[in-house]
Amino acid sequence: MFVDKAKIYVKGGDGGDGLVAFRREKYVPEGGPAGGDGGRGGDVIFRVDEGLRTLMDFRYQRHFKADKGVKGRNKSQHGANAEHMIVRIPPGTVLIDDDTGETIADMTRHGQQVVVARGGRGGRGNTRFATAANTAPELAENGEEGQERYVVMELKVMADVGLVGFPSVGKSTLLSVVSAAKPKIGAYHFTTITPNLGVVDVGDGRSFVMADLPGLIEGAHEGIGLGHEFLRHVERTRIIIHVVDMSGSEGRDPFEDWVKINDELKQYNAALADRPQIVAANKMDMPGSEENLAAFRERAAEVRPDMEIMPISSLTRQGIQELLYRATDILDSIPVAPVIEEVAETSERKVYKLEAEDDDSFTITRENDTFIVSSPRIERMLKRMQLSTHDAILKLARTLRHMGVDAELRKRGAEEGTIVRIGDFEFEFVENSSYY
């Protein structure tokens, strides 16, 4: 099954907790703190593997969590860093942050990788908090939580040549004739509902990858028919072979078909209008095709005089070899990377965000007899601190005093024993300043 879109959840590993420990060795009086730092959590890294062609694996596994860092040890030993989680993805995958809609990276080359969710830093052990005034601190930090996000993955098929056109114009038949691919072929519309890839051997030592893309209809740029499910794959192709049923076997005008499809491509992405294009006038073995081709050439010359029109027949293989030679010549004359502005802007792009500096601002609200303090800095501090020790409580109290929180609480009417809540942590307000 071909899957070209998936939404997954990724989470970097949490950092390991720091440790409170002391040296207890014979003949080493007052050995001092010896708690080590926790290890860093593992990153979730996406790496391109050219052996993959679909996002099928992400249909069944949607959660990716890296391992946690190891907790710090005594004797000032650091905990081990966790191994990174490597997730293999096919080339042509665009990674998008589901919450912000921002493109994280456009993965096109084999071996290319990007960190999608970073692991958390390890917490510091009590050896890090030793000072001249406090030589034996009972203070350590919890590990930082790893980054987590929902990621939308969109696969855009990597092919040199893309076959486009209305349904049932012979795209799948053409691919089956020029390559070893075996696409589904039937006498009804939308026989092809997913892209089919085939490697074309031109015969002179050159080759390229051709994609049979699902048929377009009018209004596809608005999502009608297969809509965007098809059009995203056209963006990757370096040249377009526009297959037109020159026999008009279904009562349609070949020229009008050509105009409508080009209009859909242009409205979906204006850069596609400048992509090199060859018109493959197919089904020339059918009655009336020669007359229709002459009329097509005359009308097309008024719109795009430089448009190349090559008559072919997938059934009798008339003109097939000439079409392949011409497509290969054009490929040799243009850059390997698809020339499209939107792709170029996101290619090799990684998102880096600077960590905000500590903000001492806070707000205090009151619910009945409880005062609620909201402060990003204090809430982050509470997540990192291990509040099971006396030293940790003192550090929190000093921070609240220096930020002016206790003074503001007094102004708001807080008294001895008043309940104060910060995040999920509740405590009683104490007036005894010597506690600080």
GROMACS .gro file of C-alpha atoms in nm:
model
  436
    1MET     CA    1   0.000   0.000   0.000
    2PHE     CA    2   0.131   0.345  -0.093
    3VAL     CA    3   0.104   0.593   0.194
    4ASP     CA    4   0.221   0.950   0.133
    5LYS     CA    5   0.094   1.134   0.441
    6ALA     CA    6   0.113   1.056   0.811
    7LYS     CA    7   0.087   1.230   1.148
    8ILE     CA    8   0.305   1.106   1.431
    9TYR     CA    9   0.402   1.197   1.788
   10VAL     CA   10   0.770   1.234   1.879
   11LYS     CA   11   0.931   1.297   2.217
   12GLY     CA   12   1.292   1.339   2.313
   13GLY     CA   13   1.413   1.149   2.617
   14ASP     CA   14   1.399   1.315   2.958
   15GLY     CA   15   1.727   1.398   3.125
   16GLY     CA   16   1.845   1.186   3.416
   17ASP     CA   17   1.805   1.321   3.769
   18GLY     CA   18   2.098   1.456   3.965
   19LEU     CA   19   2.193   1.280   4.288
   20VAL     CA   20   2.239   1.394   4.646
   21ALA     CA   21   2.528   1.190   4.793
   22PHE     CA   22   2.829   1.236   5.020
   23ARG     CA   23   3.171   1.076   5.047
   24ARG     CA   24   3.180   0.823   5.329
   25GLU     CA   25   3.529   0.679   5.331
   26LYS     CA   26   3.759   0.578   5.609
   27TYR     CA   27   4.019   0.841   5.693
   28VAL     CA   28   3.830   1.104   5.486
   29PRO     CA   29   3.654   1.317   5.748
   30GLU     CA   30   3.386   1.551   5.618
   31GLY     CA   31   3.426   1.410   5.269
   32GLY     CA   32   3.180   1.657   5.119
   33PRO     CA   33   2.922   1.624   4.840
   34ALA     CA   34   2.967   1.346   4.584
   35GLY     CA   35   2.641   1.335   4.385
   36GLY     CA   36   2.687   1.319   4.007
   37ASP     CA   37   2.487   1.478   3.727
   38GLY     CA   38   2.221   1.294   3.532
   39GLY     CA   39   2.277   1.197   3.169
   40ARG     CA   40   2.118   1.375   2.874
   41GLY     CA   41   1.805   1.227   2.716
   42GLY     CA   42   1.823   1.089   2.363
   43ASP     CA   43   1.722   1.294   2.056
   44VAL     CA   44   1.469   1.177   1.798
   45ILE     CA   45   1.650   1.202   1.464
   46PHE     CA   46   1.492   1.151   1.122
   47ARG     CA   47   1.732   1.016   0.859
   48VAL     CA   48   1.669   0.968   0.487
   49ASP     CA   49   1.699   0.612   0.356
   50GLU     CA   50   1.681   0.584  -0.022
   51GLY     CA   51   1.562   0.224   0.012
   52LEU     CA   52   1.221   0.345   0.134
   53ARG     CA   53   0.951   0.467  -0.103
   54THR     CA   54   0.643   0.509   0.117
   55LEU     CA   55   0.534   0.618   0.465
   56MET     CA   56   0.364   0.283   0.520
   57ASP     CA   57   0.559   0.212   0.840
   58PHE     CA   58   0.414   0.524   1.004
   59ARG     CA   59   0.061   0.401   0.953
   60TYR     CA   60   0.111   0.141   1.225
   61GLN     CA   61   0.371   0.303   1.450
   62ARG     CA   62   0.275   0.659   1.536
   63HIS     CA   63   0.465   0.722   1.863
   64PHE     CA   64   0.840   0.762   1.883
   65LYS     CA   65   0.999   0.824   2.223
   66ALA     CA   66   1.373   0.835   2.286
   67ASP     CA   67   1.526   0.682   2.598
   68LYS     CA   68   1.580   0.873   2.922
   69GLY     CA   69   1.921   0.970   3.053
   70VAL     CA   70   2.066   0.766   3.339
   71LYS     CA   71   2.045   0.908   3.690
   72GLY     CA   72   2.363   1.049   3.846
   73ARG     CA   73   2.568   0.822   4.074
   74ASN     CA   74   2.769   0.862   4.389
   75LYS     CA   75   3.144   0.933   4.388
   76SER     CA   76   3.061   1.227   4.156
   77GLN     CA   77   2.995   0.992   3.865
   78HIS     CA   78   2.777   1.124   3.584
   79GLY     CA   79   2.489   0.921   3.452
   80ALA     CA   80   2.522   0.794   3.095
   81ASN     CA   81   2.366   0.986   2.807
   82ALA     CA   82   2.085   0.800   2.633
   83GLU     CA   83   2.124   0.669   2.278
   84HIS     CA   84   1.960   0.875   2.006
   85MET     CA   85   1.655   0.729   1.830
   86ILE     CA   86   1.706   0.709   1.452
   87VAL     CA   87   1.386   0.703   1.245
   88ARG     CA   88   1.428   0.614   0.878
   89ILE     CA   89   1.217   0.803   0.624
   90PRO     CA   90   1.198   0.796   0.242
   91PRO     CA   91   1.358   1.070   0.031
   92GLY     CA   92   1.120   1.351  -0.059
   93THR     CA   93   0.956   1.372   0.286
   94VAL     CA   94   0.860   1.715   0.417
   95LEU     CA   95   0.836   1.744   0.797
   96ILE     CA   96   0.584   1.998   0.932
   97ASP     CA   97   0.513   2.098   1.292
   98ASP     CA   98   0.142   2.023   1.339
   99ASP     CA   99   0.085   2.299   1.598
  100THR     CA  100   0.257   2.589   1.423
  101GLY     CA  101   0.239   2.475   1.059
  102GLU     CA  102   0.608   2.557   1.025
  103THR     CA  103   0.826   2.343   0.800
  104ILE     CA  104   1.093   2.168   1.005
  105ALA     CA  105   1.291   2.026   0.714
  106ASP     CA  106   1.264   1.906   0.354
  107MET     CA  107   1.444   1.572   0.336
  108THR     CA  108   1.566   1.493  -0.015
  109ARG     CA  109   1.913   1.333  -0.002
  110HIS     CA  110   2.021   0.988   0.117
  111GLY     CA  111   2.175   1.012   0.463
  112GLN     CA  112   2.036   1.360   0.531
  113GLN     CA  113   1.917   1.390   0.889
  114VAL     CA  114   1.752   1.640   1.121
  115VAL     CA  115   1.680   1.646   1.495
  116VAL     CA  116   1.302   1.660   1.532
  117ALA     CA  117   1.278   1.638   1.913
  118ARG     CA  118   1.574   1.715   2.136
  119GLY     CA  119   1.639   1.526   2.457
  120GLY     CA  120   1.635   1.703   2.792
  121ARG     CA  121   1.946   1.802   2.984
  122GLY     CA  122   2.046   1.599   3.285
  123GLY     CA  123   1.988   1.740   3.632
  124ARG     CA  124   2.284   1.863   3.838
  125GLY     CA  125   2.402   1.668   4.140
  126ASN     CA  126   2.479   1.825   4.474
  127THR     CA  127   2.851   1.859   4.392
  128ARG     CA  128   2.748   2.143   4.158
  129PHE     CA  129   2.593   2.345   4.439
  130ALA     CA  130   2.883   2.340   4.685
  131THR     CA  131   3.000   2.688   4.787
  132ALA     CA  132   3.222   2.833   5.054
  133ALA     CA  133   2.913   2.919   5.258
  134ASN     CA  134   2.748   2.581   5.206
  135THR     CA  135   3.007   2.308   5.168
  136ALA     CA  136   2.763   2.018   5.206
  137PRO     CA  137   2.446   2.108   5.011
  138GLU     CA  138   2.157   1.863   5.004
  139LEU     CA  139   2.037   2.002   4.674
  140ALA     CA  140   2.000   1.839   4.331
  141GLU     CA  141   1.792   1.887   4.017
  142ASN     CA  142   1.554   1.667   3.825
  143GLY     CA  143   1.629   1.600   3.461
  144GLU     CA  144   1.482   1.836   3.203
  145GLU     CA  145   1.186   1.706   3.005
  146GLY     CA  146   1.252   1.617   2.643
  147GLN     CA  147   1.095   1.815   2.361
  148GLU     CA  148   0.766   1.675   2.233
  149ARG     CA  149   0.556   1.762   1.930
  150TYR     CA  150   0.320   1.626   1.668
  151VAL     CA  151   0.476   1.608   1.323
  152VAL     CA  152   0.294   1.585   0.990
  153MET     CA  153   0.491   1.398   0.724
  154GLU     CA  154   0.416   1.458   0.356
  155LEU     CA  155   0.590   1.247   0.093
  156LYS     CA  156   0.651   1.399  -0.249
  157VAL     CA  157   0.771   1.134  -0.493
  158MET     CA  158   1.129   1.183  -0.613
  159ALA     CA  159   1.124   1.129  -0.990
  160ASP     CA  160   1.300   1.286  -1.288
  161VAL     CA  161   1.000   1.272  -1.521
  162GLY     CA  162   0.634   1.297  -1.427
  163LEU     CA  163   0.348   1.182  -1.649
  164VAL     CA  164   0.044   1.407  -1.614
  165GLY     CA  165  -0.287   1.426  -1.795
  166PHE     CA  166  -0.659   1.350  -1.771
  167PRO     CA  167  -0.765   1.002  -1.656
  168SER     CA  168  -0.748   0.722  -1.916
  169VAL     CA  169  -0.516   0.903  -2.160
  170GLY     CA  170  -0.257   0.622  -2.146
  171LYS     CA  171  -0.009   0.727  -1.878
  172SER     CA  172   0.008   0.388  -1.706
  173THR     CA  173   0.037   0.208  -2.040
  174LEU     CA  174   0.326   0.433  -2.141
  175LEU     CA  175   0.510   0.363  -1.814
  176SER     CA  176   0.460  -0.012  -1.855
  177VAL     CA  177   0.603   0.004  -2.209
  178VAL     CA  178   0.920   0.200  -2.128
  179SER     CA  179   1.006   0.040  -1.791
  180ALA     CA  180   0.966  -0.279  -1.594
  181ALA     CA  181   0.695  -0.122  -1.377
  182LYS     CA  182   0.359  -0.298  -1.375
  183PRO     CA  183   0.098  -0.032  -1.294
  184LYS     CA  184  -0.269  -0.122  -1.286
  185ILE     CA  185  -0.426  -0.061  -1.629
  186GLY     CA  186  -0.800  -0.054  -1.688
  187ALA     CA  187  -1.061   0.098  -1.919
  188TYR     CA  188  -1.206   0.325  -1.653
  189HIS     CA  189  -1.118   0.653  -1.485
  190PHE     CA  190  -0.880   0.673  -1.190
  191THR     CA  191  -0.736   0.326  -1.242
  192THR     CA  192  -0.419   0.477  -1.093
  193ILE     CA  193  -0.483   0.621  -0.747
  194THR     CA  194  -0.123   0.626  -0.622
  195PRO     CA  195   0.203   0.720  -0.798
  196ASN     CA  196   0.390   0.439  -0.974
  197LEU     CA  197   0.765   0.461  -1.030
  198GLY     CA  198   0.973   0.296  -1.298
  199VAL     CA  199   1.337   0.317  -1.407
  200VAL     CA  200   1.363   0.389  -1.779
  201ASP     CA  201   1.670   0.261  -1.969
  202VAL     CA  202   1.698   0.487  -2.273
  203GLY     CA  203   1.933   0.248  -2.452
  204ASP     CA  204   2.245   0.465  -2.490
  205GLY     CA  205   2.375   0.413  -2.139
  206ARG     CA  206   2.149   0.677  -1.987
  207SER     CA  207   1.850   0.621  -1.760
  208PHE     CA  208   1.603   0.814  -1.546
  209VAL     CA  209   1.314   0.760  -1.304
  210MET     CA  210   0.963   0.811  -1.442
  211ALA     CA  211   0.650   0.851  -1.229
  212ASP     CA  212   0.299   0.771  -1.346
  213LEU     CA  213   0.094   1.016  -1.143
  214PRO     CA  214  -0.281   0.983  -1.081
  215GLY     CA  215  -0.509   1.149  -1.334
  216LEU     CA  216  -0.610   1.512  -1.294
  217ILE     CA  217  -0.949   1.667  -1.348
  218GLU     CA  218  -1.068   2.026  -1.355
  219GLY     CA  219  -1.066   2.182  -1.007
  220ALA     CA  220  -0.789   1.956  -0.875
  221HIS     CA  221  -0.602   2.253  -0.723
  222GLU     CA  222  -0.903   2.298  -0.492
  223GLY     CA  223  -0.894   1.933  -0.388
  224ILE     CA  224  -1.150   1.800  -0.638
  225GLY     CA  225  -1.086   1.441  -0.742
  226LEU     CA  226  -0.751   1.330  -0.604
  227GLY     CA  227  -0.660   1.698  -0.585
  228HIS     CA  228  -0.366   1.777  -0.359
  229GLU     CA  229  -0.305   1.405  -0.305
  230PHE     CA  230  -0.169   1.408  -0.662
  231LEU     CA  231  -0.041   1.759  -0.714
  232ARG     CA  232   0.218   1.752  -0.435
  233HIS     CA  233   0.409   1.483  -0.627
  234VAL     CA  234   0.436   1.696  -0.943
  235GLU     CA  235   0.652   1.947  -0.755
  236ARG     CA  236   0.944   1.703  -0.736
  237THR     CA  237   0.965   1.616  -1.106
  238ARG     CA  238   1.235   1.788  -1.313
  239ILE     CA  239   1.036   1.774  -1.637
  240ILE     CA  240   0.673   1.702  -1.720
  241ILE     CA  241   0.549   1.477  -1.999
  242HIS     CA  242   0.192   1.585  -2.060
  243VAL     CA  243   0.006   1.287  -2.211
  244VAL     CA  244  -0.289   1.391  -2.428
  245ASP     CA  245  -0.543   1.154  -2.588
  246MET     CA  246  -0.518   1.284  -2.943
  247SER     CA  247  -0.796   1.057  -3.066
  248GLY     CA  248  -1.057   1.231  -2.847
  249SER     CA  249  -1.198   0.885  -2.776
  250GLU     CA  250  -1.412   1.008  -2.487
  251GLY     CA  251  -1.556   1.302  -2.676
  252ARG     CA  252  -1.318   1.556  -2.520
  253ASP     CA  253  -1.119   1.816  -2.712
  254PRO     CA  254  -0.743   1.735  -2.680
  255PHE     CA  255  -0.647   2.103  -2.681
  256GLU     CA  256  -0.899   2.190  -2.412
  257ASP     CA  257  -0.768   1.899  -2.201
  258TRP     CA  258  -0.412   2.033  -2.234
  259VAL     CA  259  -0.516   2.386  -2.138
  260LYS     CA  260  -0.718   2.274  -1.836
  261ILE     CA  261  -0.442   2.058  -1.690
  262ASN     CA  262  -0.182   2.332  -1.735
  263ASP     CA  263  -0.419   2.574  -1.564
  264GLU     CA  264  -0.457   2.337  -1.266
  265LEU     CA  265  -0.079   2.304  -1.234
  266LYS     CA  266  -0.032   2.680  -1.246
  267GLN     CA  267  -0.302   2.752  -0.987
  268TYR     CA  268  -0.156   2.491  -0.750
  269ASN     CA  269   0.197   2.628  -0.784
  270ALA     CA  270   0.290   2.907  -1.025
  271ALA     CA  271   0.646   2.771  -1.055
  272LEU     CA  272   0.513   2.461  -1.234
  273ALA     CA  273   0.420   2.677  -1.533
  274ASP     CA  274   0.792   2.722  -1.604
  275ARG     CA  275   0.882   2.355  -1.565
  276PRO     CA  276   1.009   2.199  -1.895
  277GLN     CA  277   0.720   2.017  -2.061
  278ILE     CA  278   0.677   1.781  -2.354
  279VAL     CA  279   0.334   1.705  -2.497
  280ALA     CA  280   0.306   1.334  -2.574
  281ALA     CA  281   0.027   1.314  -2.834
  282ASN     CA  282  -0.084   0.960  -2.753
  283LYS     CA  283  -0.310   0.709  -2.933
  284MET     CA  284  -0.193   0.814  -3.281
  285ASP     CA  285  -0.295   0.469  -3.404
  286MET     CA  286  -0.661   0.561  -3.355
  287PRO     CA  287  -0.882   0.703  -3.637
  288GLY     CA  288  -0.898   1.083  -3.650
  289SER     CA  289  -0.579   1.133  -3.446
  290GLU     CA  290  -0.382   1.289  -3.736
  291GLU     CA  291  -0.650   1.552  -3.798
  292ASN     CA  292  -0.676   1.630  -3.427
  293LEU     CA  293  -0.296   1.660  -3.401
  294ALA     CA  294  -0.282   1.912  -3.684
  295ALA     CA  295  -0.551   2.123  -3.520
  296PHE     CA  296  -0.378   2.088  -3.183
  297ARG     CA  297  -0.043   2.211  -3.320
  298GLU     CA  298  -0.210   2.514  -3.476
  299ARG     CA  299  -0.395   2.618  -3.160
  300ALA     CA  300  -0.105   2.539  -2.924
  301ALA     CA  301   0.130   2.758  -3.131
  302GLU     CA  302  -0.086   3.058  -3.045
  303VAL     CA  303  -0.053   2.989  -2.670
  304ARG     CA  304   0.303   2.851  -2.638
  305PRO     CA  305   0.497   2.858  -2.966
  306ASP     CA  306   0.795   2.680  -2.805
  307MET     CA  307   0.594   2.382  -2.681
  308GLU     CA  308   0.734   2.049  -2.802
  309ILE     CA  309   0.470   1.809  -2.933
  310MET     CA  310   0.571   1.451  -3.006
  311PRO     CA  311   0.322   1.203  -3.156
  312ILE     CA  312   0.336   0.856  -2.997
  313SER     CA  313   0.138   0.538  -2.962
  314SER     CA  314   0.189   0.325  -2.652
  315LEU     CA  315   0.015   0.037  -2.829
  316THR     CA  316   0.231   0.026  -3.144
  317ARG     CA  317   0.532   0.197  -2.974
  318GLN     CA  318   0.539   0.461  -3.246
  319GLY     CA  319   0.758   0.757  -3.142
  320ILE     CA  320   0.835   0.611  -2.796
  321GLN     CA  321   1.213   0.595  -2.843
  322GLU     CA  322   1.228   0.950  -2.979
  323LEU     CA  323   1.029   1.071  -2.676
  324LEU     CA  324   1.274   0.904  -2.436
  325TYR     CA  325   1.578   1.049  -2.614
  326ARG     CA  326   1.430   1.398  -2.602
  327ALA     CA  327   1.336   1.368  -2.233
  328THR     CA  328   1.688   1.253  -2.147
  329ASP     CA  329   1.846   1.540  -2.340
  330ILE     CA  330   1.638   1.791  -2.145
  331LEU     CA  331   1.727   1.623  -1.816
  332ASP     CA  332   2.098   1.649  -1.901
  333SER     CA  333   2.061   2.023  -1.958
  334ILE     CA  334   1.888   2.119  -1.632
  335PRO     CA  335   1.998   2.102  -1.266
  336VAL     CA  336   1.950   1.778  -1.079
  337ALA     CA  337   1.754   1.944  -0.799
  338PRO     CA  338   1.397   2.047  -0.891
  339VAL     CA  339   1.387   2.418  -0.960
  340ILE     CA  340   1.092   2.529  -0.752
  341GLU     CA  341   1.097   2.821  -0.516
  342GLU     CA  342   0.891   2.670  -0.235
  343VAL     CA  343   1.108   2.359  -0.220
  344ALA     CA  344   1.430   2.559  -0.241
  345GLU     CA  345   1.326   2.771   0.055
  346THR     CA  346   1.261   2.475   0.282
  347SER     CA  347   1.548   2.256   0.163
  348GLU     CA  348   1.825   2.213   0.420
  349ARG     CA  349   1.622   2.428   0.655
  350LYS     CA  350   1.636   2.356   1.025
  351VAL     CA  351   1.451   2.540   1.295
  352TYR     CA  352   1.653   2.667   1.587
  353LYS     CA  353   1.490   2.855   1.872
  354LEU     CA  354   1.684   3.053   2.129
  355GLU     CA  355   1.592   2.978   2.486
  356ALA     CA  356   1.425   3.279   2.643
  357GLU     CA  357   1.615   3.446   2.924
  358ASP     CA  358   1.474   3.411   3.274
  359ASP     CA  359   1.191   3.657   3.318
  360ASP     CA  360   1.134   3.779   3.674
  361SER     CA  361   0.780   3.889   3.600
  362PHE     CA  362   0.494   3.721   3.784
  363THR     CA  363   0.123   3.762   3.847
  364ILE     CA  364  -0.079   3.690   4.160
  365THR     CA  365  -0.448   3.604   4.161
  366ARG     CA  366  -0.674   3.502   4.447
  367GLU     CA  367  -0.928   3.221   4.466
  368ASN     CA  368  -1.115   3.234   4.797
  369ASP     CA  369  -0.839   3.211   5.060
  370THR     CA  370  -0.571   3.078   4.822
  371PHE     CA  371  -0.316   3.298   4.643
  372ILE     CA  372  -0.204   3.168   4.302
  373VAL     CA  373   0.137   3.281   4.173
  374SER     CA  374   0.202   3.248   3.799
  375SER     CA  375   0.562   3.281   3.683
  376PRO     CA  376   0.733   3.085   3.402
  377ARG     CA  377   1.069   3.112   3.577
  378ILE     CA  378   0.944   2.976   3.910
  379GLU     CA  379   0.740   2.701   3.745
  380ARG     CA  380   1.045   2.584   3.550
  381MET     CA  381   1.246   2.594   3.873
  382LEU     CA  382   0.990   2.378   4.054
  383LYS     CA  383   1.002   2.117   3.778
  384ARG     CA  384   1.380   2.090   3.806
  385MET     CA  385   1.423   2.105   4.184
  386GLN     CA  386   1.397   1.804   4.410
  387LEU     CA  387   1.188   1.958   4.687
  388SER     CA  388   1.234   1.669   4.927
  389THR     CA  389   1.529   1.836   5.105
  390HIS     CA  390   1.555   2.132   5.339
  391ASP     CA  391   1.814   2.305   5.118
  392ALA     CA  392   1.578   2.295   4.820
  393ILE     CA  393   1.299   2.459   5.019
  394LEU     CA  394   1.540   2.732   5.133
  395LYS     CA  395   1.652   2.796   4.775
  396LEU     CA  396   1.292   2.832   4.663
  397ALA     CA  397   1.219   3.072   4.950
  398ARG     CA  398   1.522   3.287   4.864
  399THR     CA  399   1.418   3.303   4.501
  400LEU     CA  400   1.066   3.415   4.590
  401ARG     CA  401   1.207   3.684   4.819
  402HIS     CA  402   1.455   3.816   4.561
  403MET     CA  403   1.187   3.831   4.293
  404GLY     CA  404   0.959   4.026   4.528
  405VAL     CA  405   0.688   3.763   4.543
  406ASP     CA  406   0.664   3.754   4.924
  407ALA     CA  407   0.646   4.135   4.946
  408GLU     CA  408   0.365   4.141   4.690
  409LEU     CA  409   0.180   3.867   4.877
  410ARG     CA  410   0.189   4.079   5.194
  411LYS     CA  411   0.046   4.374   5.000
  412ARG     CA  412  -0.237   4.152   4.877
  413GLY     CA  413  -0.322   4.051   5.233
  414ALA     CA  414  -0.136   3.723   5.281
  415GLU     CA  415  -0.087   3.631   5.645
  416GLU     CA  416   0.086   3.358   5.842
  417GLY     CA  417  -0.056   3.024   5.730
  418THR     CA  418  -0.217   3.152   5.407
  419ILE     CA  419  -0.208   2.889   5.130
  420VAL     CA  420   0.002   2.983   4.825
  421ARG     CA  421  -0.006   2.777   4.505
  422ILE     CA  422   0.254   2.779   4.227
  423GLY     CA  423   0.168   2.532   3.953
  424ASP     CA  424   0.096   2.202   4.129
  425PHE     CA  425   0.294   2.297   4.440
  426GLU     CA  426   0.117   2.436   4.748
  427PHE     CA  427   0.271   2.571   5.069
  428GLU     CA  428   0.187   2.792   5.366
  429PHE     CA  429   0.300   3.152   5.371
  430VAL     CA  430   0.550   3.212   5.658
  431GLU     CA  431   0.616   3.557   5.799
  432ASN     CA  432   0.938   3.464   5.979
  433SER     CA  433   1.200   3.630   5.758
  434SER     CA  434   1.481   3.439   5.928
  435TYR     CA  435   1.352   3.135   5.741
  436TYR     CA  436   1.490   3.284   5.423
   0.00000   0.00000   0.00000
